[in-house]
XYZ file of C-alpha atoms in Angstrom:
720
model
C 92.857 102.952 83.440
C 96.388 103.690 82.152
C 99.548 104.010 84.178
C 100.909 107.546 84.076
C 104.630 108.035 84.185
C 106.215 110.537 86.524
C 105.735 114.072 85.271
C 108.364 116.810 85.450
C 108.220 118.975 88.511
C 106.748 121.918 86.569
C 103.809 119.828 85.381
C 103.285 117.656 88.413
C 101.226 120.221 90.346
C 98.718 120.760 87.559
C 98.232 117.035 87.023
C 97.943 116.048 90.669
C 94.184 116.487 90.946
C 93.588 114.564 87.726
C 95.608 111.624 89.045
C 93.809 111.345 92.373
C 92.906 107.681 91.989
C 95.819 106.708 89.717
C 99.053 105.050 90.700
C 101.748 107.204 92.206
C 105.393 106.997 93.097
C 107.245 109.713 95.035
C 109.649 112.071 93.324
C 112.507 113.125 95.562
C 113.552 116.744 95.196
C 117.118 116.817 93.833
C 119.933 118.464 95.735
C 120.612 122.024 94.609
C 124.221 122.049 95.652
C 127.017 119.600 96.248
C 127.901 119.607 99.915
C 131.264 117.999 99.296
C 132.626 121.311 97.945
C 131.630 123.276 101.038
C 133.250 123.604 104.411
C 131.926 121.252 107.108
C 130.058 123.986 108.997
C 128.568 125.570 105.891
C 127.579 122.222 104.424
C 125.986 121.135 107.687
C 123.897 124.311 107.931
C 122.719 124.114 104.333
C 121.907 120.427 104.559
C 119.923 120.918 107.757
C 117.974 123.763 106.113
C 117.410 121.629 103.010
C 116.261 118.671 105.109
C 113.625 120.783 106.837
C 112.373 122.130 103.496
C 112.358 118.651 102.025
C 110.121 117.343 104.784
C 107.684 120.205 104.227
C 107.506 120.096 100.432
C 107.707 116.391 99.746
C 104.466 115.063 98.237
C 102.714 112.219 100.022
C 101.231 110.626 96.893
C 103.144 107.913 95.114
C 103.374 106.838 91.497
C 103.963 103.249 90.436
C 106.034 102.364 87.415
C 105.145 99.750 84.844
C 106.658 96.915 86.838
C 106.066 96.787 90.563
C 108.860 95.798 92.884
C 108.680 92.581 94.818
C 106.818 92.984 98.096
C 108.762 91.956 101.209
C 110.764 89.538 99.095
C 114.142 91.151 99.388
C 117.097 88.805 99.577
C 119.051 89.668 102.707
C 122.673 90.210 101.894
C 125.462 88.504 103.744
C 126.914 90.119 106.802
C 130.142 91.008 105.049
C 128.270 92.761 102.249
C 125.763 94.686 104.337
C 127.639 95.754 107.442
C 128.937 99.280 107.630
C 132.612 100.111 107.662
C 133.658 99.988 111.315
C 134.849 103.194 112.914
C 138.615 103.593 112.574
C 140.429 104.451 115.825
C 142.488 107.621 115.633
C 145.812 108.014 117.352
C 144.197 110.043 120.148
C 141.793 107.228 121.002
C 138.618 108.746 119.445
C 136.494 106.625 117.158
C 136.224 108.460 113.841
C 133.318 107.919 111.473
C 133.766 106.939 107.841
C 133.725 110.595 106.799
C 136.854 111.223 108.885
C 138.805 108.473 107.225
C 140.091 107.886 103.728
C 140.423 104.886 101.468
C 143.892 105.917 100.253
C 146.928 103.698 100.749
C 148.454 106.204 103.154
C 145.346 106.167 105.317
C 145.274 102.377 105.384
C 148.949 102.260 106.363
C 148.326 104.660 109.236
C 145.337 102.605 110.323
C 147.377 99.390 110.323
C 150.155 101.111 112.240
C 147.705 102.383 114.865
C 146.216 98.918 115.298
C 149.648 97.339 115.693
C 150.629 99.891 118.332
C 147.406 99.288 120.265
C 147.895 95.540 120.035
C 151.467 95.772 121.324
C 150.218 97.813 124.292
C 147.648 95.202 125.229
C 144.770 96.836 123.411
C 144.324 94.186 120.764
C 141.612 92.365 122.656
C 139.598 95.498 123.336
C 139.966 96.645 119.733
C 138.731 93.302 118.443
C 135.775 93.492 120.767
C 134.968 97.013 119.597
C 134.943 96.000 115.921
C 132.751 92.967 116.554
C 130.317 95.123 118.528
C 129.973 97.591 115.675
C 129.477 94.767 113.194
C 126.742 93.271 115.346
C 124.946 96.581 115.566
C 125.017 97.056 111.786
C 124.026 93.502 110.926
C 120.573 92.953 109.413
C 117.930 91.245 111.533
C 116.155 91.796 114.836
C 117.612 94.532 117.055
C 118.702 92.859 120.264
C 119.007 94.285 123.765
C 122.716 95.144 123.643
C 122.327 97.081 120.386
C 119.789 99.538 121.847
C 122.614 101.101 123.855
C 124.209 102.251 120.602
C 121.273 102.930 118.273
C 118.602 104.546 120.509
C 118.626 107.655 122.669
C 115.857 108.939 124.940
C 114.945 112.618 125.179
C 113.493 112.809 128.679
C 112.520 116.468 128.365
C 110.163 115.899 125.432
C 109.527 112.222 126.314
C 110.547 110.751 122.966
C 113.199 108.427 121.566
C 115.292 108.691 118.410
C 116.174 105.297 116.928
C 118.787 104.756 114.214
C 118.281 101.563 112.225
C 120.579 100.152 109.574
C 119.229 98.728 106.347
C 117.669 95.313 106.980
C 117.293 95.714 110.739
C 113.897 95.097 112.336
C 112.134 96.179 115.510
C 109.407 93.826 116.748
C 107.453 95.174 119.695
C 104.371 95.139 121.876
C 102.520 98.278 122.869
C 101.498 101.475 121.110
C 103.386 104.497 119.848
C 103.444 107.342 117.353
C 106.088 106.791 114.672
C 107.662 109.495 112.503
C 110.253 108.708 109.837
C 112.868 111.475 109.985
C 115.305 110.076 107.438
C 115.262 107.111 105.062
C 112.406 104.628 104.711
C 110.868 102.031 107.002
C 108.151 99.465 106.384
C 105.379 98.516 108.814
C 102.996 95.716 107.832
C 103.484 96.389 104.125
C 103.221 100.187 104.288
C 106.322 102.266 103.566
C 106.878 105.375 105.679
C 109.276 107.953 104.282
C 110.785 111.159 105.542
C 108.455 114.087 105.169
C 105.282 112.078 105.653
C 102.918 112.466 108.568
C 103.280 110.556 111.821
C 101.333 107.310 112.078
C 99.978 105.565 115.194
C 101.099 101.958 115.648
C 99.071 99.475 117.702
C 100.599 96.141 118.676
C 98.323 94.644 121.388
C 98.725 91.246 122.987
C 95.612 89.996 121.182
C 97.316 89.932 117.775
C 100.633 89.235 116.112
C 103.240 91.849 117.125
C 104.060 94.579 114.633
C 107.505 94.782 113.040
C 109.287 97.905 111.786
C 111.811 97.119 109.021
C 114.481 99.565 107.860
C 114.680 99.890 104.064
C 117.459 102.461 103.859
C 117.405 105.764 102.024
C 115.544 106.274 98.742
C 117.790 106.034 95.666
C 118.883 109.518 94.566
C 121.732 109.720 92.023
C 122.197 113.449 92.613
C 123.048 112.933 96.306
C 126.375 111.491 97.384
C 126.797 109.202 100.353
C 128.573 111.955 102.234
C 125.702 114.366 101.628
C 123.198 111.780 102.826
C 125.237 111.072 105.930
C 125.491 114.769 106.776
C 121.772 115.210 106.200
C 120.941 112.337 108.548
C 123.286 113.652 111.228
C 121.735 117.108 110.969
C 118.347 115.549 111.698
C 119.697 113.740 114.757
C 121.188 117.003 116.059
C 117.818 118.682 115.674
C 115.959 116.201 117.894
C 118.575 115.436 120.560
C 120.663 117.549 122.871
C 124.440 117.677 122.716
C 124.981 115.207 125.545
C 122.582 112.531 124.306
C 123.426 112.566 120.606
C 127.159 111.885 120.733
C 126.904 108.115 120.794
C 124.075 108.081 118.258
C 125.901 110.172 115.653
C 128.564 107.478 115.255
C 125.839 105.069 114.130
C 124.451 107.301 111.373
C 125.321 106.443 107.800
C 123.924 107.393 104.406
C 121.853 104.174 104.318
C 120.570 104.524 107.872
C 116.967 105.143 108.858
C 116.212 107.626 111.613
C 112.794 107.299 113.247
C 111.151 109.171 116.091
C 109.003 107.257 118.586
C 106.598 109.075 120.894
C 103.961 107.938 123.416
C 100.460 107.444 122.021
C 97.501 108.622 124.082
C 94.142 108.650 122.287
C 90.501 108.428 123.368
C 90.551 104.821 122.156
C 93.499 103.748 124.309
C 92.254 105.628 127.370
C 88.777 104.148 127.067
C 89.918 100.551 126.535
C 92.503 100.534 129.311
C 89.992 102.040 131.763
C 88.315 98.628 132.082
C 89.995 96.271 134.562
C 89.987 93.351 132.154
C 91.718 95.404 129.438
C 94.378 97.240 131.409
C 97.127 95.033 129.947
C 95.704 94.928 126.424
C 98.754 96.739 125.026
C 101.164 94.865 127.277
C 102.863 91.502 126.924
C 100.957 88.370 126.051
C 101.196 85.231 128.151
C 103.357 83.667 125.439
C 105.777 86.600 125.523
C 106.125 86.209 129.284
C 106.469 82.442 129.065
C 109.214 82.633 126.424
C 110.987 85.590 128.115
C 110.800 87.462 124.811
C 110.524 90.964 126.245
C 113.447 93.396 126.510
C 112.396 95.484 129.493
C 115.389 97.797 130.006
C 115.684 99.815 126.776
C 115.313 103.506 125.822
C 111.858 102.580 124.460
C 110.417 101.279 127.723
C 109.113 104.611 128.983
C 107.157 105.234 125.774
C 104.741 102.324 126.129
C 106.786 100.058 123.841
C 108.362 96.731 124.746
C 110.795 95.345 122.135
C 110.787 91.594 121.626
C 113.685 89.225 121.115
C 114.050 86.730 118.284
C 112.181 84.141 120.334
C 109.016 86.103 119.494
C 108.481 85.123 115.897
C 106.477 88.105 114.689
C 104.629 87.858 111.410
C 105.365 84.701 109.401
C 104.988 84.911 105.606
C 105.239 81.720 103.598
C 106.624 81.542 100.066
C 103.106 81.314 98.626
C 102.074 84.339 100.718
C 104.831 86.464 99.185
C 104.156 85.257 95.668
C 100.454 86.089 95.955
C 101.206 89.548 97.326
C 103.679 90.302 94.545
C 101.325 88.980 91.883
C 98.445 91.151 93.084
C 100.569 94.306 93.210
C 101.823 93.641 89.675
C 98.253 93.072 88.501
C 97.171 96.404 89.941
C 100.096 98.123 88.252
C 99.386 96.683 84.814
C 95.637 97.414 84.759
C 95.192 95.503 81.499
C 91.492 94.808 82.007
C 90.193 97.436 84.386
C 90.858 97.634 88.098
C 91.429 94.275 89.805
C 88.599 92.779 91.848
C 90.377 90.703 94.519
C 88.469 88.185 96.636
C 90.136 86.668 99.714
C 88.632 83.454 101.063
C 89.483 80.560 103.341
C 88.405 78.767 106.487
C 88.506 80.312 109.944
C 91.799 81.311 111.574
C 93.965 80.996 108.465
C 95.026 84.671 108.319
C 92.517 86.296 105.942
C 92.232 89.553 107.904
C 95.995 89.861 108.324
C 96.531 89.276 104.611
C 93.861 91.860 103.742
C 95.521 94.529 105.862
C 98.940 93.689 104.456
C 97.616 93.817 100.894
C 95.793 97.127 101.415
C 98.860 98.712 103.024
C 101.046 97.561 100.146
C 98.649 98.931 97.548
C 98.474 102.261 99.386
C 102.189 102.661 98.644
C 101.199 103.161 95.004
C 97.637 104.457 94.919
C 95.639 107.063 96.797
C 92.838 104.710 97.898
C 91.626 101.106 97.896
C 88.012 99.949 98.085
C 87.088 97.290 100.636
C 83.885 95.224 100.559
C 83.121 93.520 103.879
C 81.237 90.235 103.467
C 82.157 88.744 106.846
C 79.487 89.491 109.448
C 81.398 88.075 112.401
C 84.925 89.493 112.070
C 84.456 92.888 110.448
C 87.341 95.274 109.789
C 85.945 98.812 110.067
C 82.600 98.421 111.856
C 81.137 96.432 114.744
C 80.018 92.934 113.819
C 76.663 92.326 112.155
C 77.239 94.779 109.300
C 78.088 94.593 105.597
C 79.936 97.620 104.277
C 81.788 99.208 101.364
C 84.670 101.411 102.519
C 87.251 103.594 100.812
C 90.585 103.091 102.574
C 92.989 106.039 102.331
C 95.120 105.506 105.438
C 97.274 102.480 106.311
C 95.918 99.867 108.710
C 98.624 99.637 111.373
C 96.675 97.800 114.031
C 93.853 95.275 114.577
C 90.250 96.107 113.612
C 89.233 97.631 116.941
C 91.883 100.363 116.469
C 90.321 101.718 113.242
C 86.563 101.718 113.635
C 85.714 104.155 110.852
C 82.434 105.218 109.330
C 82.304 103.505 105.913
C 80.852 105.261 102.896
C 78.094 102.631 102.597
C 76.866 100.182 105.250
C 73.914 97.830 105.729
C 72.870 96.531 109.131
C 72.270 92.778 109.048
C 72.036 92.324 112.811
C 73.788 88.989 113.311
C 77.318 87.646 113.294
C 76.292 84.875 110.884
C 73.881 84.738 107.966
C 72.611 81.146 108.151
C 69.070 82.206 109.131
C 68.486 84.388 106.037
C 70.820 83.714 103.131
C 68.766 85.636 100.595
C 68.788 88.856 102.609
C 72.537 88.449 102.982
C 73.082 88.220 99.215
C 70.634 91.025 98.444
C 72.492 93.273 100.882
C 75.804 92.503 99.165
C 74.315 93.148 95.736
C 73.085 96.582 96.788
C 76.569 97.452 98.060
C 78.261 96.132 94.926
C 76.174 98.418 92.721
C 77.753 101.389 94.536
C 81.295 100.376 93.565
C 82.587 102.787 90.882
C 85.245 100.426 89.419
C 87.875 103.191 89.352
C 90.151 101.793 92.067
C 91.189 98.275 93.095
C 88.822 96.530 95.496
C 89.493 93.853 98.124
C 86.564 91.610 99.076
C 86.709 89.881 102.453
C 84.606 86.727 102.891
C 83.412 84.582 105.779
C 85.276 81.623 107.240
C 82.162 79.509 106.618
C 83.321 77.463 103.608
C 81.207 74.323 103.956
C 77.648 73.562 102.963
C 75.592 76.681 102.407
C 78.643 78.821 103.176
C 80.446 77.355 100.174
C 77.405 78.013 97.983
C 77.405 81.660 99.045
C 81.098 81.889 98.174
C 80.394 80.527 94.695
C 77.631 83.114 94.241
C 79.885 85.993 95.247
C 82.586 84.958 92.774
C 80.067 84.732 89.955
C 77.962 87.790 90.692
C 80.795 90.255 91.304
C 83.024 89.460 88.277
C 86.079 88.551 90.361
C 89.431 88.921 88.586
C 91.705 87.427 91.303
C 90.899 84.866 93.998
C 93.217 84.412 96.985
C 92.474 81.150 98.783
C 94.160 80.563 102.137
C 94.513 77.170 103.798
C 96.467 75.558 106.635
C 97.590 72.107 107.634
C 96.854 68.946 105.669
C 93.094 68.859 106.199
C 91.116 70.106 103.186
C 88.393 72.457 104.400
C 87.429 73.779 100.967
C 88.148 72.531 97.429
C 90.471 74.497 95.177
C 88.390 77.267 93.598
C 89.838 77.008 90.122
C 87.849 78.524 87.227
C 87.277 75.010 85.877
C 85.859 73.810 89.189
C 83.607 76.834 89.516
C 81.979 76.226 86.131
C 80.372 73.069 87.460
C 79.629 74.233 91.031
C 76.186 75.137 92.331
C 75.670 78.291 94.325
C 72.763 79.371 96.466
C 71.283 81.594 93.762
C 73.413 80.751 90.724
C 73.846 77.465 88.917
C 75.963 76.305 85.974
C 76.176 77.283 83.197
C 76.492 80.919 84.170
C 75.851 83.530 81.535
C 75.524 86.694 83.604
C 77.505 89.050 85.751
C 75.792 91.456 88.110
C 75.324 94.930 86.707
C 77.239 94.289 83.472
C 74.313 94.870 81.153
C 70.865 96.258 81.856
C 69.387 95.148 78.552
C 68.952 91.565 79.684
C 71.673 90.026 77.503
C 74.805 89.507 79.584
C 78.312 88.484 78.518
C 79.805 85.207 79.652
C 81.532 85.035 83.018
C 85.138 86.234 82.893
C 87.920 83.978 84.077
C 90.089 84.821 87.056
C 93.538 84.153 88.472
C 93.791 81.904 91.535
C 96.481 82.372 94.194
C 96.720 79.559 96.752
C 98.368 80.456 100.067
C 99.368 77.901 102.658
C 99.569 79.586 106.065
C 102.539 78.449 108.142
C 102.274 80.595 111.266
C 101.920 78.969 114.673
C 98.320 78.101 115.462
C 97.065 78.399 111.879
C 93.633 76.834 111.491
C 92.971 76.764 115.248
C 91.032 79.310 117.322
C 93.074 81.583 119.558
C 93.743 80.214 123.017
C 95.179 83.291 124.715
C 93.275 86.144 126.255
C 91.384 88.514 123.903
C 91.957 86.195 120.916
C 88.594 84.452 120.809
C 86.068 85.635 118.250
C 83.520 86.881 120.797
C 86.211 88.910 122.548
C 87.261 90.423 119.234
C 83.659 91.473 118.571
C 83.446 93.093 122.011
C 86.688 94.991 121.389
C 85.317 96.314 118.095
C 82.204 97.624 119.840
C 84.258 99.240 122.593
C 86.483 100.784 119.945
C 83.435 102.209 118.213
C 81.949 103.771 121.352
C 85.336 105.220 122.340
C 84.437 107.964 119.844
C 82.150 109.360 122.549
C 85.178 110.313 124.631
C 86.720 113.773 124.460
C 89.822 114.087 122.259
C 91.486 116.111 125.031
C 93.330 114.198 127.785
C 91.247 113.672 130.869
C 89.273 111.108 132.838
C 87.197 108.538 130.973
C 83.452 109.171 131.062
C 81.203 106.102 131.535
C 78.165 105.457 129.377
C 75.621 106.955 131.774
C 77.408 110.329 131.815
C 76.524 111.243 128.231
C 73.416 113.267 127.530
C 71.165 111.178 125.256
C 69.250 112.364 122.220
C 65.462 112.478 122.615
C 63.712 110.852 119.659
C 59.874 110.892 119.358
C 58.198 107.522 118.916
C 56.439 108.721 115.775
C 59.699 109.844 114.078
C 61.352 106.436 113.762
C 60.310 102.860 113.105
C 61.609 100.018 115.266
C 62.280 96.490 114.042
C 63.900 93.247 115.196
C 66.041 91.495 112.570
C 67.047 88.155 114.055
C 63.818 86.679 115.461
C 60.086 87.147 115.744
C 58.945 89.215 118.725
C 55.380 89.990 119.726
C 54.528 93.653 119.058
C 53.790 94.253 122.731
C 57.279 93.065 123.678
C 59.378 94.877 121.041
C 60.161 97.910 123.194
C 61.076 95.696 126.150
C 63.497 93.885 123.854
C 65.035 97.076 122.448
C 65.525 98.793 125.810
C 69.215 99.010 126.854
C 70.273 97.332 123.599
C 72.511 98.076 120.649
C 70.556 99.392 117.667
C 71.507 100.173 114.093
C 70.687 103.696 112.928
C 69.151 103.159 109.493
C 67.487 105.211 106.776
C 64.327 103.985 105.065
C 63.360 105.265 101.636
C 59.777 105.882 102.710
C 58.670 108.450 105.247
C 57.838 107.243 108.762
C 54.884 108.826 110.491
C 52.836 107.782 113.488
C 50.140 109.172 115.724
C 52.226 109.363 118.853
C 52.530 105.602 119.328
C 55.595 103.509 118.404
C 55.928 102.483 114.748
C 56.900 98.814 114.363
C 58.246 97.063 111.263
C 56.644 93.819 110.145
C 59.569 92.861 107.844
C 63.300 93.451 107.967
C 64.313 95.987 105.291
C 67.563 96.166 103.324
C 68.451 99.804 103.872
C 71.508 102.003 104.524
C 72.923 102.271 108.029
C 74.882 105.304 109.271
C 76.052 104.047 112.660
C 75.145 102.526 116.004
C 73.663 103.675 119.254
C 72.521 102.467 122.656
C 68.800 102.792 123.394
C 69.291 103.600 127.059
C 65.652 104.279 127.878
C 62.036 104.354 126.644
C 59.590 106.911 128.044
C 56.083 105.730 127.208
C 54.409 108.647 128.999
C 56.117 111.293 126.875
C 56.546 109.078 123.800
C 60.345 109.380 123.623
C 63.365 107.168 122.968
C 66.652 108.109 124.682
C 69.587 107.355 122.422
C 73.352 107.563 123.053
C 75.491 107.521 119.906
C 78.746 109.031 118.554
C 77.060 109.814 115.203
C 76.996 113.526 114.367
C 73.639 115.347 114.696
C 73.713 116.335 111.012
C 73.761 112.654 110.065
C 71.165 111.684 112.677
C 68.584 113.869 110.951
C 68.467 111.285 108.145
C 67.738 108.363 110.498
C 64.142 107.139 110.590
C 64.609 103.487 111.564
C 66.109 101.668 114.576
C 66.980 98.017 113.954
C 67.724 95.607 116.782
C 69.833 92.507 116.099
C 71.506 89.638 117.908
C 74.709 91.659 118.457
C 74.707 92.682 122.110
C 76.645 95.235 124.113
C 79.791 93.991 125.883
C 79.110 93.128 129.514
C 82.033 95.249 130.655
C 80.405 98.328 129.100
C 77.515 97.997 131.576
C 79.272 96.517 134.608
C 82.386 98.718 134.372
C 80.597 102.052 134.791
C 81.913 104.164 137.656
C 80.208 106.807 139.766
C 76.955 104.883 140.267
C 75.343 104.540 143.692
C 73.967 101.048 144.180
C 73.627 98.546 141.342
C 74.429 99.689 137.793
C 71.346 100.131 135.595
C 70.270 97.102 133.537
C 72.578 94.825 135.560
C 71.223 92.260 138.005
C 72.580 89.299 139.902
C 69.125 87.842 140.600
C 68.961 85.524 137.593
C 68.586 81.772 137.307
C 70.048 79.868 134.361
C 68.112 76.764 135.398
C 64.891 78.101 133.914
C 63.816 76.740 130.542
C 65.135 79.028 127.803
C 67.434 80.968 130.125
C 70.640 79.461 128.772
C 72.506 80.026 125.538
C 70.812 78.920 122.319
C 73.114 76.681 120.279
C 72.831 76.881 116.489
C 73.963 74.141 114.100
C 75.071 75.780 110.840
C 74.968 72.602 108.770
C 71.321 71.886 109.540
C 68.909 72.626 106.681
C 65.913 74.729 107.607
C 62.451 74.564 106.008
C 63.077 77.751 104.031
C 66.268 76.279 102.593
C 64.923 72.883 101.545
C 63.704 74.122 98.156
C 67.245 75.170 97.203
C 68.804 71.938 98.396
C 67.020 69.752 95.859
């Protein structure tokens, strides 16, 4: 797949459809006129009209050149080199912007004379304080509390805030908001937002690392002067703020400034999650933020559901090896010397694999229309509830944790458990069936489990061999070695669960039976340096089981109405009636007596699957004797079984047109969150399927503990 250079504007429209999955870079529309030759009023009107047209006509796709730029590896300039020219005081006491001044000798003499007069009249101290304040506002780094007075203004009528950021400044926050880039460019978790693009929702809950918005300045455009850019940015500020509120903000606008619009975010997801008592403060401050007094509570952003954080809140920490791996992968995708890169990310638990995957995908989406994502981690999935393996096409940036983007992947297989130690072969066969659906036309990111010892390591070796990996990203933390370095030389002598050295085949490469030798790959080793790396989360909503519950709640939030209104509990939705003879029912994680299967499935989470063969019964339930490897289109809650009428009652957000393909209901070990059943409102008496009359002292009533390193009888033959 070759890299296409930017086409002229006359040819770009005809080639756009052909370059759908190629690499793109935006082309800024050149200025048609030089505003410096016009009067101030005429130039302002034309620039404001041009800015509105530019936001409408600017393409969203991007084209990458031969050599990709370094990702988040910009060297921050010194304060003297990056700060803006401070406003020069005029003789009448007003602070004039740079456009009102001049760099001529006469202007400098008048400026020196004005300063000397002010100093002689006792104004030297106040003038010095004013210049230092402006320098602090323009300095790169985290925006602090005092700077918000100068760079942010709240529009109380429309309930929104306009924020002016200088190049290199950052905004780290907790909460949720809708961000629109009005002028310049900003970066959020690797994704670059530019003027003219759509608004994007940002989610920064207390359960994850806070998001950071970084100002990148305006896009380079040789045909536009600094004065024209400054006038264009000021015209945008005038459009979104009234005369009284924009005065102070206009003095902060420069040609390299970024102007962003922040609005409150109210979605069915946020309304549904915050309706539960335990999750009301999910998008608030974490206990660490409160302990370290990191929050800035009195800012123009407070009323929008956003709480800026001080420097004491570290934000995302990227080590040197992290940056080098990210840059190397972006360059590899740009070169495309040997097909599209196949990137596998591996490492032990809690080393930052999911965060790196989102950052990598967002960075790649700056240059390509889509990125493929193969989910191999059953416990901490990205786009689906846990217990599923999936192949997804990512076209939108991931600007929040997994529970904020529970999408329907293009291909999904229901495994039914958060770990695969009970059936390793079915796990690998499921992954193989998904891999055969990959078209190899776009880069793909493969996420793996944090199980890197024993049989988990053998599965990792199999995945690298079977899927023809081109780049391996291995994350680690601390000094303890959890997994050996997966160099190509080490892999040649390693034993997998299904593959053994020497390896002479790659999955799907050749159907004739003669396969080429395994291709080599590039290894990137990342040492995670963030606080708590390698240790499970200790704060609220950070434990793995809580993350799985949040993903399920995020999925079932799709049942809620998109219009604002009260949240409807689970029992308020009208269920689908499914005849017993139309679908087969199976249990994936254990053996259940046929007479007890329906008791087990009642009030449980089920996978909605599609078998290749037709299901037909004579009015009685159809039960599966073996667990199939078949496509899954979504999830539902089997809220009731009517044996008299032979009906299942199913609640699901899946569309009816898709449900017509479903002929199998699979029950796994993934259970519904307790709060989904206990938090239902409007019920007289006890909630259904909830009881307090239960004794954990009975044999078998407690939790079953599983030891992953213990070999089972079915695995002994492979361990020889």
